[in-house]
Coordinates of C-alpha atoms in Angstrom, one line a residue:
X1 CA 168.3 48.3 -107.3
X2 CA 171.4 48.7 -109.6
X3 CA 171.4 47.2 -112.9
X4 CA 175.0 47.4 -113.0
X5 CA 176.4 43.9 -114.0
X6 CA 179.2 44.2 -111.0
X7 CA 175.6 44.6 -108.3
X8 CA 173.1 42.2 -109.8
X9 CA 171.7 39.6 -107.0
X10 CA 173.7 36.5 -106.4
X11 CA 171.8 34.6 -104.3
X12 CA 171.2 36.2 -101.2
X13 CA 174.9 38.2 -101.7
X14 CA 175.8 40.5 -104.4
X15 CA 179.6 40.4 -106.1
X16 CA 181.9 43.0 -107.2
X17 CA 183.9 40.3 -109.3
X18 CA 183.0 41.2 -112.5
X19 CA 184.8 44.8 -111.7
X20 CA 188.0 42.7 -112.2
X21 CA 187.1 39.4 -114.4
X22 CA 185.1 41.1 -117.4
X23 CA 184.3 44.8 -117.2
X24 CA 186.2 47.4 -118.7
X25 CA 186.3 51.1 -117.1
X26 CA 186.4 54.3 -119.1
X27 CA 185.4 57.6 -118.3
X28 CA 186.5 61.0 -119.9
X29 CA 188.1 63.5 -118.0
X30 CA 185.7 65.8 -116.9
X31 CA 186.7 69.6 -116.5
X32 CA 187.4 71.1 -113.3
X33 CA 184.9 74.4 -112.1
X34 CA 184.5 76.6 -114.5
X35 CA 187.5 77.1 -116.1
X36 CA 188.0 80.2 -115.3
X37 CA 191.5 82.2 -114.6
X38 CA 189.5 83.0 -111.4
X39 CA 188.9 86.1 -109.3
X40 CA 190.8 85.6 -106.0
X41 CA 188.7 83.3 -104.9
X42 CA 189.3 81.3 -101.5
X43 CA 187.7 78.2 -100.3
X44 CA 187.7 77.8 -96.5
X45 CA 186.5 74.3 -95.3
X46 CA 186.3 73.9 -91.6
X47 CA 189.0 70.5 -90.4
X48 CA 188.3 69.1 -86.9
X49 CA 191.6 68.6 -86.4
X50 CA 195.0 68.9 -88.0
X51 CA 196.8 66.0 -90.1
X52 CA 199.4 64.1 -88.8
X53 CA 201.0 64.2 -92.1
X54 CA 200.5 65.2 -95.7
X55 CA 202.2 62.5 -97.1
X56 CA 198.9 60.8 -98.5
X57 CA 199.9 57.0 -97.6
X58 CA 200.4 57.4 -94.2
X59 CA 197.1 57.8 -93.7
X60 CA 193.5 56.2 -93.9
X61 CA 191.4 58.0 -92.1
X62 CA 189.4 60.4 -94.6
X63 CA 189.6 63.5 -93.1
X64 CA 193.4 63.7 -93.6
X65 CA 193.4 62.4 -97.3
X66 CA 190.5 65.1 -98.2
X67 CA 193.8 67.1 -97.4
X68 CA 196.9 65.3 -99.0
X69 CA 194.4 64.0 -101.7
X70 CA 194.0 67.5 -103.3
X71 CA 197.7 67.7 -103.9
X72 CA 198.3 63.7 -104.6
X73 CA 195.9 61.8 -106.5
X74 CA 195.1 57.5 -107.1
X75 CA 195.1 55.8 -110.5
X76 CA 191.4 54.9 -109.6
X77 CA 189.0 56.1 -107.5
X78 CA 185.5 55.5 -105.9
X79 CA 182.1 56.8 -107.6
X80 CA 180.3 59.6 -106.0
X81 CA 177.9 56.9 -105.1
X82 CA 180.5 54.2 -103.5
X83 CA 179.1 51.4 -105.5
X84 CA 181.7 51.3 -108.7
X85 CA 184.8 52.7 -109.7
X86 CA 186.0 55.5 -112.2
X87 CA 189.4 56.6 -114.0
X88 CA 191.9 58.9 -112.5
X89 CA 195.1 58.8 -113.5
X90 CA 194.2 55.5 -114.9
X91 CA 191.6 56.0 -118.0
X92 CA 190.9 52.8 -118.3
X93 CA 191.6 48.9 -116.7
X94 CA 190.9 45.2 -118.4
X95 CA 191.6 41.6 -117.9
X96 CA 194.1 40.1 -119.2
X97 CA 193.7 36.8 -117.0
X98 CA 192.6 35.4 -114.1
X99 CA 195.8 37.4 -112.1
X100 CA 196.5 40.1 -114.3
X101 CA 194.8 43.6 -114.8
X102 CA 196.0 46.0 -117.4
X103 CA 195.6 49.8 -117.1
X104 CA 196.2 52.1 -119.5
X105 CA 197.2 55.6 -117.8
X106 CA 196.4 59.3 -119.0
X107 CA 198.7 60.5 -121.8
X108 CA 200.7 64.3 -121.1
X109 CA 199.9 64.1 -117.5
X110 CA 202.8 66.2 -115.2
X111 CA 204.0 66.1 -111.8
X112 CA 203.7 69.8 -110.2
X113 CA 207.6 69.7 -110.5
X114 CA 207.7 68.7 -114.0
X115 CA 208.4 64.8 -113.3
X116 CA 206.5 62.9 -116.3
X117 CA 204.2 60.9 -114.8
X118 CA 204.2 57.7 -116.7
X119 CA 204.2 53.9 -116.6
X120 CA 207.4 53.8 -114.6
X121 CA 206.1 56.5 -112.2
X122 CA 203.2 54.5 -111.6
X123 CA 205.1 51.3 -111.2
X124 CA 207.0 53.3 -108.2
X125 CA 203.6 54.6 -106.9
X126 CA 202.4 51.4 -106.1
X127 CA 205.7 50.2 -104.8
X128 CA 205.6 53.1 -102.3
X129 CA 201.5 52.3 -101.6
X130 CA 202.9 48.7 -100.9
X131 CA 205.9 49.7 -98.7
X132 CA 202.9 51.9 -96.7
X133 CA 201.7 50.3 -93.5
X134 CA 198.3 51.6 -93.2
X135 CA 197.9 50.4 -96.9
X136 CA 199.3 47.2 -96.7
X137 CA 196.0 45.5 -95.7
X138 CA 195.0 46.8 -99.7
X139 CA 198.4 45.5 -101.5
X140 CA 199.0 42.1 -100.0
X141 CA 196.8 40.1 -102.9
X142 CA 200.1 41.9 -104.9
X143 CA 202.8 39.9 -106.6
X144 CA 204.0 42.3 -109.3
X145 CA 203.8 45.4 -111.5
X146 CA 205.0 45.3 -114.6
X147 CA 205.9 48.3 -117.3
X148 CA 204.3 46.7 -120.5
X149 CA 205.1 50.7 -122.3
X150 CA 205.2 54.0 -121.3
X151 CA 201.4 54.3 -120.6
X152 CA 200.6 50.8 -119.6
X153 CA 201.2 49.2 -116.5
X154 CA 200.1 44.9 -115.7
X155 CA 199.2 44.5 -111.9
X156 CA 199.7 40.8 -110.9
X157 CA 198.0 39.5 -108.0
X158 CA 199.3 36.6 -106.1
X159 CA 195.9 34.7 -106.3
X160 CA 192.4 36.0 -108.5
X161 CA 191.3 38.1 -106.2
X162 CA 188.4 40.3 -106.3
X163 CA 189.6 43.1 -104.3
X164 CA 192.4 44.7 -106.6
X165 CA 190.2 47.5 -107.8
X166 CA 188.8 48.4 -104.4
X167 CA 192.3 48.6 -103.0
X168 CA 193.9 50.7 -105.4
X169 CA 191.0 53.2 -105.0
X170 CA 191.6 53.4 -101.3
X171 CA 195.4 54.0 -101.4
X172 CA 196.9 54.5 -105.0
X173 CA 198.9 57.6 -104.7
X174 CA 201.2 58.8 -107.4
X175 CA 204.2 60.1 -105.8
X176 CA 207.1 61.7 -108.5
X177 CA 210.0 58.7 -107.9
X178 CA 213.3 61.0 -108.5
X179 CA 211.8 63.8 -105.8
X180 CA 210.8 61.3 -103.3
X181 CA 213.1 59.1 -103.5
X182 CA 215.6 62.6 -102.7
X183 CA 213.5 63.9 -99.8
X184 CA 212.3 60.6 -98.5
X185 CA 209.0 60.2 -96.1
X186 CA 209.5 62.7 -93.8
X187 CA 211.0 65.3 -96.3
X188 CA 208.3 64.5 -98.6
X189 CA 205.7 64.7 -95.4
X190 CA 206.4 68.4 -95.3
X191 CA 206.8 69.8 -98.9
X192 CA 204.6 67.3 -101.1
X193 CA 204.6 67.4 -104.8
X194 CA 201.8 65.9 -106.9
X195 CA 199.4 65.5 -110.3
X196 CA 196.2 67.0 -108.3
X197 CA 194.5 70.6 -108.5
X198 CA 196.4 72.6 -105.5
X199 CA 199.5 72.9 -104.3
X200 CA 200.8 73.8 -101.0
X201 CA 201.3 77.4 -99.8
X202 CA 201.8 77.2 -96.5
X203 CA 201.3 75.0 -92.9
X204 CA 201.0 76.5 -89.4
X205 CA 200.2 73.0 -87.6
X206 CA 197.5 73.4 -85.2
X207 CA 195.8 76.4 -87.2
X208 CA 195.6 75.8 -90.8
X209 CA 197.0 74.4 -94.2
X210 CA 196.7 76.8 -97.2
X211 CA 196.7 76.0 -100.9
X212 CA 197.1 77.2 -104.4
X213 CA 195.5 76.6 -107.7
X214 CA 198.0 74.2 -109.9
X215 CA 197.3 76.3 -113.3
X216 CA 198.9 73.2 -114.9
X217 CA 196.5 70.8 -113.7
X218 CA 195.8 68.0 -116.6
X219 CA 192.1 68.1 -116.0
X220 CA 191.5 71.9 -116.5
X221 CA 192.4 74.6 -114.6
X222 CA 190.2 74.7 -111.3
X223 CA 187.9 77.6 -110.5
X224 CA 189.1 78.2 -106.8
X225 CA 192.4 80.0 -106.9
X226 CA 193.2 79.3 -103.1
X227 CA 192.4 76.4 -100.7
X228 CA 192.6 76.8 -97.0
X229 CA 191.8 73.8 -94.1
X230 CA 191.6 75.8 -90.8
X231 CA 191.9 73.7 -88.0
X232 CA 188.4 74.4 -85.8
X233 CA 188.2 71.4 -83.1
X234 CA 184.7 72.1 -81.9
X235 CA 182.0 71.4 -83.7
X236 CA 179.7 74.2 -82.7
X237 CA 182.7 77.2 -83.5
X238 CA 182.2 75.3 -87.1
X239 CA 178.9 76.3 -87.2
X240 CA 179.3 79.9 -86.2
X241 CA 182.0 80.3 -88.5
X242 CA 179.9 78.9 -91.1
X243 CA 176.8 80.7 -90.3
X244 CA 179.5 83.6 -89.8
X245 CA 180.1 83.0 -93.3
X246 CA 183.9 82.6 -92.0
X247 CA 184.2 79.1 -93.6
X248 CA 182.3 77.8 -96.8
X249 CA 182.1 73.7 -96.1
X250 CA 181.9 72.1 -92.7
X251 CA 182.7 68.3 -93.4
X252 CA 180.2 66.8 -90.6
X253 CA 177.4 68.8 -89.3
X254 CA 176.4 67.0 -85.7
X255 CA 173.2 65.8 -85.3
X256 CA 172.2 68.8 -83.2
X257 CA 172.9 71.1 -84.9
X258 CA 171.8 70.0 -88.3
X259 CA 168.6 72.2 -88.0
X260 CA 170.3 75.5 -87.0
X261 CA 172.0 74.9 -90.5
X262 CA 169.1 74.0 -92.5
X263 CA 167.1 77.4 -91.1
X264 CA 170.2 79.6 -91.6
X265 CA 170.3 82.4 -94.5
X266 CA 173.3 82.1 -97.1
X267 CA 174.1 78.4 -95.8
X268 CA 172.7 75.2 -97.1
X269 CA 172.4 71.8 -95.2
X270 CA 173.7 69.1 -97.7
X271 CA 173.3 65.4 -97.4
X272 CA 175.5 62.8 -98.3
X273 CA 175.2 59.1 -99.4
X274 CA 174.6 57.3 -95.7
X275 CA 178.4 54.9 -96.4
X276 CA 180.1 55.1 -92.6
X277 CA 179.2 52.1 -90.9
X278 CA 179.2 52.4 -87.0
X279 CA 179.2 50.0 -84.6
X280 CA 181.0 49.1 -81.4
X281 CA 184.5 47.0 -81.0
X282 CA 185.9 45.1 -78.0
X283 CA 189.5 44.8 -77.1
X284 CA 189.2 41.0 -76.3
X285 CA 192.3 40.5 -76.4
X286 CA 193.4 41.8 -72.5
X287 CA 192.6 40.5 -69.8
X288 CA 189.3 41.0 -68.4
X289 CA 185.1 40.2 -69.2
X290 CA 186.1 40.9 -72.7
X291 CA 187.6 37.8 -73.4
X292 CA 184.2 36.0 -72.5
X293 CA 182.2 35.6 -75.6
X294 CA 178.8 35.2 -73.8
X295 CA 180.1 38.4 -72.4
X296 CA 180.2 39.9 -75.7
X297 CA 177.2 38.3 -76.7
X298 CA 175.3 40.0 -73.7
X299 CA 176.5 43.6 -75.5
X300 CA 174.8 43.1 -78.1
X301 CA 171.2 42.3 -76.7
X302 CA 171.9 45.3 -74.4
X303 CA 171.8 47.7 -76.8
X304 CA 168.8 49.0 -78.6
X305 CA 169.6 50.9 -82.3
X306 CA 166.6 51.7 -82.8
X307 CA 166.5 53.8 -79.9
X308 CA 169.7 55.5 -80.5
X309 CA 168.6 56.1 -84.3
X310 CA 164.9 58.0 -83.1
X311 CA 166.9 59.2 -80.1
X312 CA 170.7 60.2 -80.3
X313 CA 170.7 60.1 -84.3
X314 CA 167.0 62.5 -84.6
X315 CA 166.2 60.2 -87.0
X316 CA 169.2 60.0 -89.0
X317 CA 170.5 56.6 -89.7
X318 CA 169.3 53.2 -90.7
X319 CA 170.3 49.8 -88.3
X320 CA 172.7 47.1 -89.2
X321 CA 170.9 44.0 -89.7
X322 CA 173.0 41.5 -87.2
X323 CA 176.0 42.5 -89.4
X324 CA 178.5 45.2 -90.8
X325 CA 177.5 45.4 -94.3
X326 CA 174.9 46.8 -96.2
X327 CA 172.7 45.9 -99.4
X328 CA 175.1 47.1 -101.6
X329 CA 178.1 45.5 -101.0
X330 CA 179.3 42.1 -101.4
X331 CA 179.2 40.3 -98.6
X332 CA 175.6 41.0 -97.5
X333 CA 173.4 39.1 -96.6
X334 CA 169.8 39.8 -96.6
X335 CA 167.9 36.6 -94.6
X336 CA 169.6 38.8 -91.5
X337 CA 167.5 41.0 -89.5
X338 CA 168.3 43.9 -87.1
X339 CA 169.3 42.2 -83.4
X340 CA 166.5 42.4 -81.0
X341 CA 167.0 44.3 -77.7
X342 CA 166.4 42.2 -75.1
X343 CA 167.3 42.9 -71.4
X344 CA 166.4 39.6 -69.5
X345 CA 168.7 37.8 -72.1
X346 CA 171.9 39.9 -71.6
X347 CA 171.5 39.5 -68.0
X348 CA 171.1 36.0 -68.5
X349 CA 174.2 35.7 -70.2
X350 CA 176.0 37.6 -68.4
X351 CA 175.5 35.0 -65.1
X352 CA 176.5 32.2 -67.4
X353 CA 179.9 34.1 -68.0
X354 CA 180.5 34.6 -64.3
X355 CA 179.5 38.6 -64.2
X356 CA 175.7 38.3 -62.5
X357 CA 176.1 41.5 -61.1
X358 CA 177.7 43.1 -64.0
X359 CA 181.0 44.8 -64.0
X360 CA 183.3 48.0 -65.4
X361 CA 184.5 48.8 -68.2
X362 CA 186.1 51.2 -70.2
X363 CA 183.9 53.0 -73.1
X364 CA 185.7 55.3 -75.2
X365 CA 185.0 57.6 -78.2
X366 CA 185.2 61.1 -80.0
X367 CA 184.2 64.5 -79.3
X368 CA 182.2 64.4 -82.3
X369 CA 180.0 61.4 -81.2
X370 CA 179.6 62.1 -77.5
X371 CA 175.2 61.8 -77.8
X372 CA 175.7 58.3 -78.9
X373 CA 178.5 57.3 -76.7
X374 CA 176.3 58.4 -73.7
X375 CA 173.4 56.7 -75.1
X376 CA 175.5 53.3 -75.4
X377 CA 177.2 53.9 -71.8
X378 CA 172.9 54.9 -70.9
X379 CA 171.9 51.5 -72.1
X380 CA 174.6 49.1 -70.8
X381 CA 174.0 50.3 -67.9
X382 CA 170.4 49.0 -68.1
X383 CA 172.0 45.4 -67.7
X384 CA 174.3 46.1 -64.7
X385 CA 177.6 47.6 -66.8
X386 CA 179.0 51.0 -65.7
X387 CA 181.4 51.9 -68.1
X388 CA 184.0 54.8 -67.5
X389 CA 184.1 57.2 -70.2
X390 CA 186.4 58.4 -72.1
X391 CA 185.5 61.3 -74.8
X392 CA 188.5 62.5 -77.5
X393 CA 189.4 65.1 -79.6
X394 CA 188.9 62.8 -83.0
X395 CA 192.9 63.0 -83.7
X396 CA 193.5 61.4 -80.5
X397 CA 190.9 59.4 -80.9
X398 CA 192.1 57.9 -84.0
X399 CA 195.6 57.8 -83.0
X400 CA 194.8 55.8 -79.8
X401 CA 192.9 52.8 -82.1
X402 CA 195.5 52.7 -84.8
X403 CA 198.3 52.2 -81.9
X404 CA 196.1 49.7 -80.3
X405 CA 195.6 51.9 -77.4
X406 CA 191.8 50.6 -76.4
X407 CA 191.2 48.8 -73.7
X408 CA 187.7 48.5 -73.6
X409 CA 184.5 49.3 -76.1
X410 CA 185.2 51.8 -78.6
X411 CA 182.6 53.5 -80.7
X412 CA 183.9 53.5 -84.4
X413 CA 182.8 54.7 -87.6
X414 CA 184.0 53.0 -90.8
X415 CA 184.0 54.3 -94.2
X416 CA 183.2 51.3 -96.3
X417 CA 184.1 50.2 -99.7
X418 CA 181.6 48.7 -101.9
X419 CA 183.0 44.9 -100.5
X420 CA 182.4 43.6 -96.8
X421 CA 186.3 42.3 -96.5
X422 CA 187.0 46.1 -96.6
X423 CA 185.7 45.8 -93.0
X424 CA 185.8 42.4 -91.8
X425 CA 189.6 42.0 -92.1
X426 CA 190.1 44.5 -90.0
X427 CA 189.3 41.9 -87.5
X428 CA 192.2 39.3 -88.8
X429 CA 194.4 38.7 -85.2
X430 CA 197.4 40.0 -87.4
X431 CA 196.0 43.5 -89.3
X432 CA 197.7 46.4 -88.1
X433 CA 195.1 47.2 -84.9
X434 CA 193.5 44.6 -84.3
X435 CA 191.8 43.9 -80.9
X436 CA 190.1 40.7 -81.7
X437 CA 191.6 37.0 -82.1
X438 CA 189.9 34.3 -83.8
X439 CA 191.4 31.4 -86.0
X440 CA 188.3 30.9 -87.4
X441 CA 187.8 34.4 -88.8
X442 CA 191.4 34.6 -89.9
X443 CA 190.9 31.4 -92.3
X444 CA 187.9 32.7 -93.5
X445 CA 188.9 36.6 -94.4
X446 CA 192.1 34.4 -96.3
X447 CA 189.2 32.3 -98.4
X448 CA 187.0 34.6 -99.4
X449 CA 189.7 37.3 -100.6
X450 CA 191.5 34.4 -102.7
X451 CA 188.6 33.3 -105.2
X452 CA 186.6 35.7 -108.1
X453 CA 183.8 32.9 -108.0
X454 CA 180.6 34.8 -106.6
X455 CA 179.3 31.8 -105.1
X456 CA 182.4 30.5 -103.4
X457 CA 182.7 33.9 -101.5
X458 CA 179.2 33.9 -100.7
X459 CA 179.6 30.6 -98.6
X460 CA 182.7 31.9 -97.2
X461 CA 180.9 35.4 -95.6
X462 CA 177.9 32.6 -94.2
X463 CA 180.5 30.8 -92.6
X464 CA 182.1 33.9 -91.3
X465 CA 179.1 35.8 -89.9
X466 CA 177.8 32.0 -88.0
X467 CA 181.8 32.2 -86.5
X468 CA 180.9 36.1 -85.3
X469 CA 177.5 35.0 -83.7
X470 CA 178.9 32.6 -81.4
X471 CA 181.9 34.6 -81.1
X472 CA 181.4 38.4 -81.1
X473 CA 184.0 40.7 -82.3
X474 CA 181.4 43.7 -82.2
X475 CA 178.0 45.4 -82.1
X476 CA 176.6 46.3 -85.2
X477 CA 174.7 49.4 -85.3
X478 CA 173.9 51.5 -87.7
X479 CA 174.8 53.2 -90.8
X480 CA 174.8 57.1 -91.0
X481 CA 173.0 60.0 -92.9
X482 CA 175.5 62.3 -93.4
X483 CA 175.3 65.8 -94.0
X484 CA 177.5 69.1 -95.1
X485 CA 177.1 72.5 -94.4
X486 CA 178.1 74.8 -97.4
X487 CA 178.1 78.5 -97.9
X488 CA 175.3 79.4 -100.8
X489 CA 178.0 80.9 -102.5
X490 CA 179.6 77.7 -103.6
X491 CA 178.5 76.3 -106.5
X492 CA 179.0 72.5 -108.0
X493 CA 179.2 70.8 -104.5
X494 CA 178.1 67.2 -105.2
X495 CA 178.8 64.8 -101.8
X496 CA 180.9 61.9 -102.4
X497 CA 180.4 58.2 -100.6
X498 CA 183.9 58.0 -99.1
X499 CA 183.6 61.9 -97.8
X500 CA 186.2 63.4 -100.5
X501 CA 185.7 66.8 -101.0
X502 CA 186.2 67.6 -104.9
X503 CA 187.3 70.9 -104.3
X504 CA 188.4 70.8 -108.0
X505 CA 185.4 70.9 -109.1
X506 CA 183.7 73.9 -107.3
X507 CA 183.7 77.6 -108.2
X508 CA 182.6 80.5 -105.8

């Protein structure tokens, strides 16, 4: 267990409020690489699939900002270990009262295009974060930013709210305000300009996006000369190319092949800190068994984790215990245990909801996690539910939820913050996809994102997980072991919670 202040025990929850009520950060910049003016040394890391953008804040999905986010960086970011926060372009934050959080921001730091970036650049960062819709859900606590001097900005929130810090390390982006405010979102989208380690050399959508080093970059000039993200959509040409020696980094090695990796010459299998949550959603919302709560209630007795961890997962995950966070975050709570499988109760209440004999639905998922897809559709079917499948290249896939295209169960893995609101307002009736509706939750998200005291928010998340029991907004499942395959010839790897690659601080 932490000793951390912000992750000592609060009852049966821990609290991240003293990240924003009494602790101040600071954290040296550390040097990128080596240093070194560099050989021609290129990185290759294999992408799934291609961004929809490189204009950082249109995205949160983390495979598109491990992209943008070497050319644009946050004021704050996430520790490796996804249980605190650290400096970026912000060195350090404090109190100043219960609304207000002062950050002092780095000194001689440049925009790639020689824009100062400053307190007034900062100001317009956040601006452009708030104007973001996919970011929105992190800015709304947000009443103001003020320019106190040239290196010192005050973030007002409109209530104390204990989610400031976790926000801005999600979705900060620095963006130089006289060349985006000239090129505008989509001009910007295809020539960005940034503080961060690489600039871009060249796109070919569908095949690749190249990079350069930024020899100007504030934190020391990085080791690896060029960057390159080459689009590879199936996971098994990843290995070969890896194997290959082709590509140096393959973001997510699959379950299955995780052992021709580990017994491969020149390639290491690297694990990372287990953060993604999965579990299962339901569009409740259309028409349909969906809307039934004892429907939704019979889901989740149908489906056995465990079996999918020893099974589908080889062993590589641990199960949710009846909720979506884990025992670090806030909003855990640990008198919950891991929901018993049990057949003969699903089918019972399935008759009560009018569906004795079962029924159809749609089950829908990506390429990547086709095993446990066809180990849920397996296991629902156990109970009398046939579901049609539906398997995605993980663009589409992610495309289809944020336009609210489901129309059934989705499979979905969540990158969480070190705070359970991070996840459970994604289930607020009016956030930006959201297939669930349920007065109840919506009060509830509202309370405990308006109030520092631990205590208060601790009732709050009770409250709110009793409301999900009796009616179900999804199936908890399990949280992942990750893992990375990396060439032996990279040196300084270290895997990051929320899946960033520091490609800064590599050499080869």
């Amino acid at each position: 267990m932490s000793t951390d202040p912000q992750f000592r025990p609060l009852r049966r929850f821990r609290s991240l409020a003293a990240a924003v009520t009494g602790v101040v950060m600071v954290l040296a910049p550390t040097a990128c690489g080596s240093n070194s003016t560099g050989t021609d040394s290129t990185l290759v890391i294999a992408q799934t699939s291609d961004v929809r953008s490189l204009y950082a804040s249109s995205s949160t999905v983390q495979s598109e900002i491990n992209v943008s986010g070497q050319i644009t960086e946050k004021l704050i970011a996430l520790a490796p270990d996804g249980k605190s926060f650290v400096p970026a372009l912000a060195e350090k934050w404090e109190p100043v009262d219960a609304e207000t959080t002062r950050f002092t921001l780095r000194t001689g730091v440049t925009f790639s295009n020689g824009e100062p970036f400053d307190a007034e650049a900062a100001k317009f960062g956040l601006g452009v974060m708030r104007d973001a819709a996919s970011y929105k859900p992190y800015t709304s606590m947000i009443s103001d930013v003020r320019v106190v001097d040239p290196q010192t900005i005050d973030i007002v929130t409109k209530n104390p709210s204990p989610l400031l810090l976790a926000g801005l390390a999600v979705g900060s982006f620095q963006y130089p305000p006289v060349y985006f405010a000239e090129q505008g979102v989509d001009g910007f989208a295809e020539a960005p300009i940034g503080t961060g380690p690489y600039l871009l050399d060249k796109r070919t959508k569908g095949v690749s996006i190249t990079m350069k080093r930024n020899d100007s970059y504030w934190n020391g000039k990085p080791a690896i000369q060029s960057l390159e993200f080459r689009i590879i959509p199936e996971p098994a040409s990843q290995i070969s190319a890896l194997r290959n020696g082709e590509v140096d980094i393959v973001q997510d090695v699959p379950i299955s092949a995780r052992s021709q990796v580990k017994d491969a010459s020149g390639v290491e299998l690297v694990p990372s800190p287990a953060t993604r949550i999965n579990y299962m959603f339901f569009n409740s919302r259309a028409d349909g068994p969906l809307q039934e709560s004892k429907v939704r209630q019979a889901l989740q007795y149908a489906i056995n984790v465990p079996d999918i961890i020893k099974g589908a997962l080889g062993g590589y995950g641990q199960p949710l215990k009846g909720q979506l966070a884990v025992d670090w975050m806030s909003g855990y709570d640990s008198d919950r245990t891991v929901t018993a499988p049990d057949i003969a109760k699903a089918k019972a209440l399935l008759a009560e909801a009018g569906y004795p004999e079962g029924f159809t639905v749609p089950l829908e998922y990506a390429a990547t996690s086709k095993e446990i897809g066809q180990a849920i559709a397996t296991q629902l079917a156990n109970v009398g539910i046939e579901t049609t499948q539906s398997v995605m290249e993980p663009g589409t896939f992610v495309e289809r939820i944020v336009t609210n295209k489901m129309t059934g169960l989705t499979f979905w893995g969540f990158l969480a913050q070190p705070d359970a609101d991070d996840i459970y307002r994604g289930f607020q009736s009016d956030y930006r996809f959201s297939y669930y509706n349920n007065p109840s939750i919506d009060s509830l998200v509202n309370a405990e994102r308006s109030t520092l005291d631990p205590d208060a928010r601790a009732d709050v998340f009770t409250q709110m997980l009793g409301a999900f029991d009796a009616d179900p907004a999804f199936v908890p499942l399990y949280q992942s072991d990750e893992a990375y395959g990396v060439s032996s010839s990279v040196t300084g790897f270290v895997p990051q919670a929320d899946l960033k690659i520091n490609v800064a601080g590599l050499s080869k």
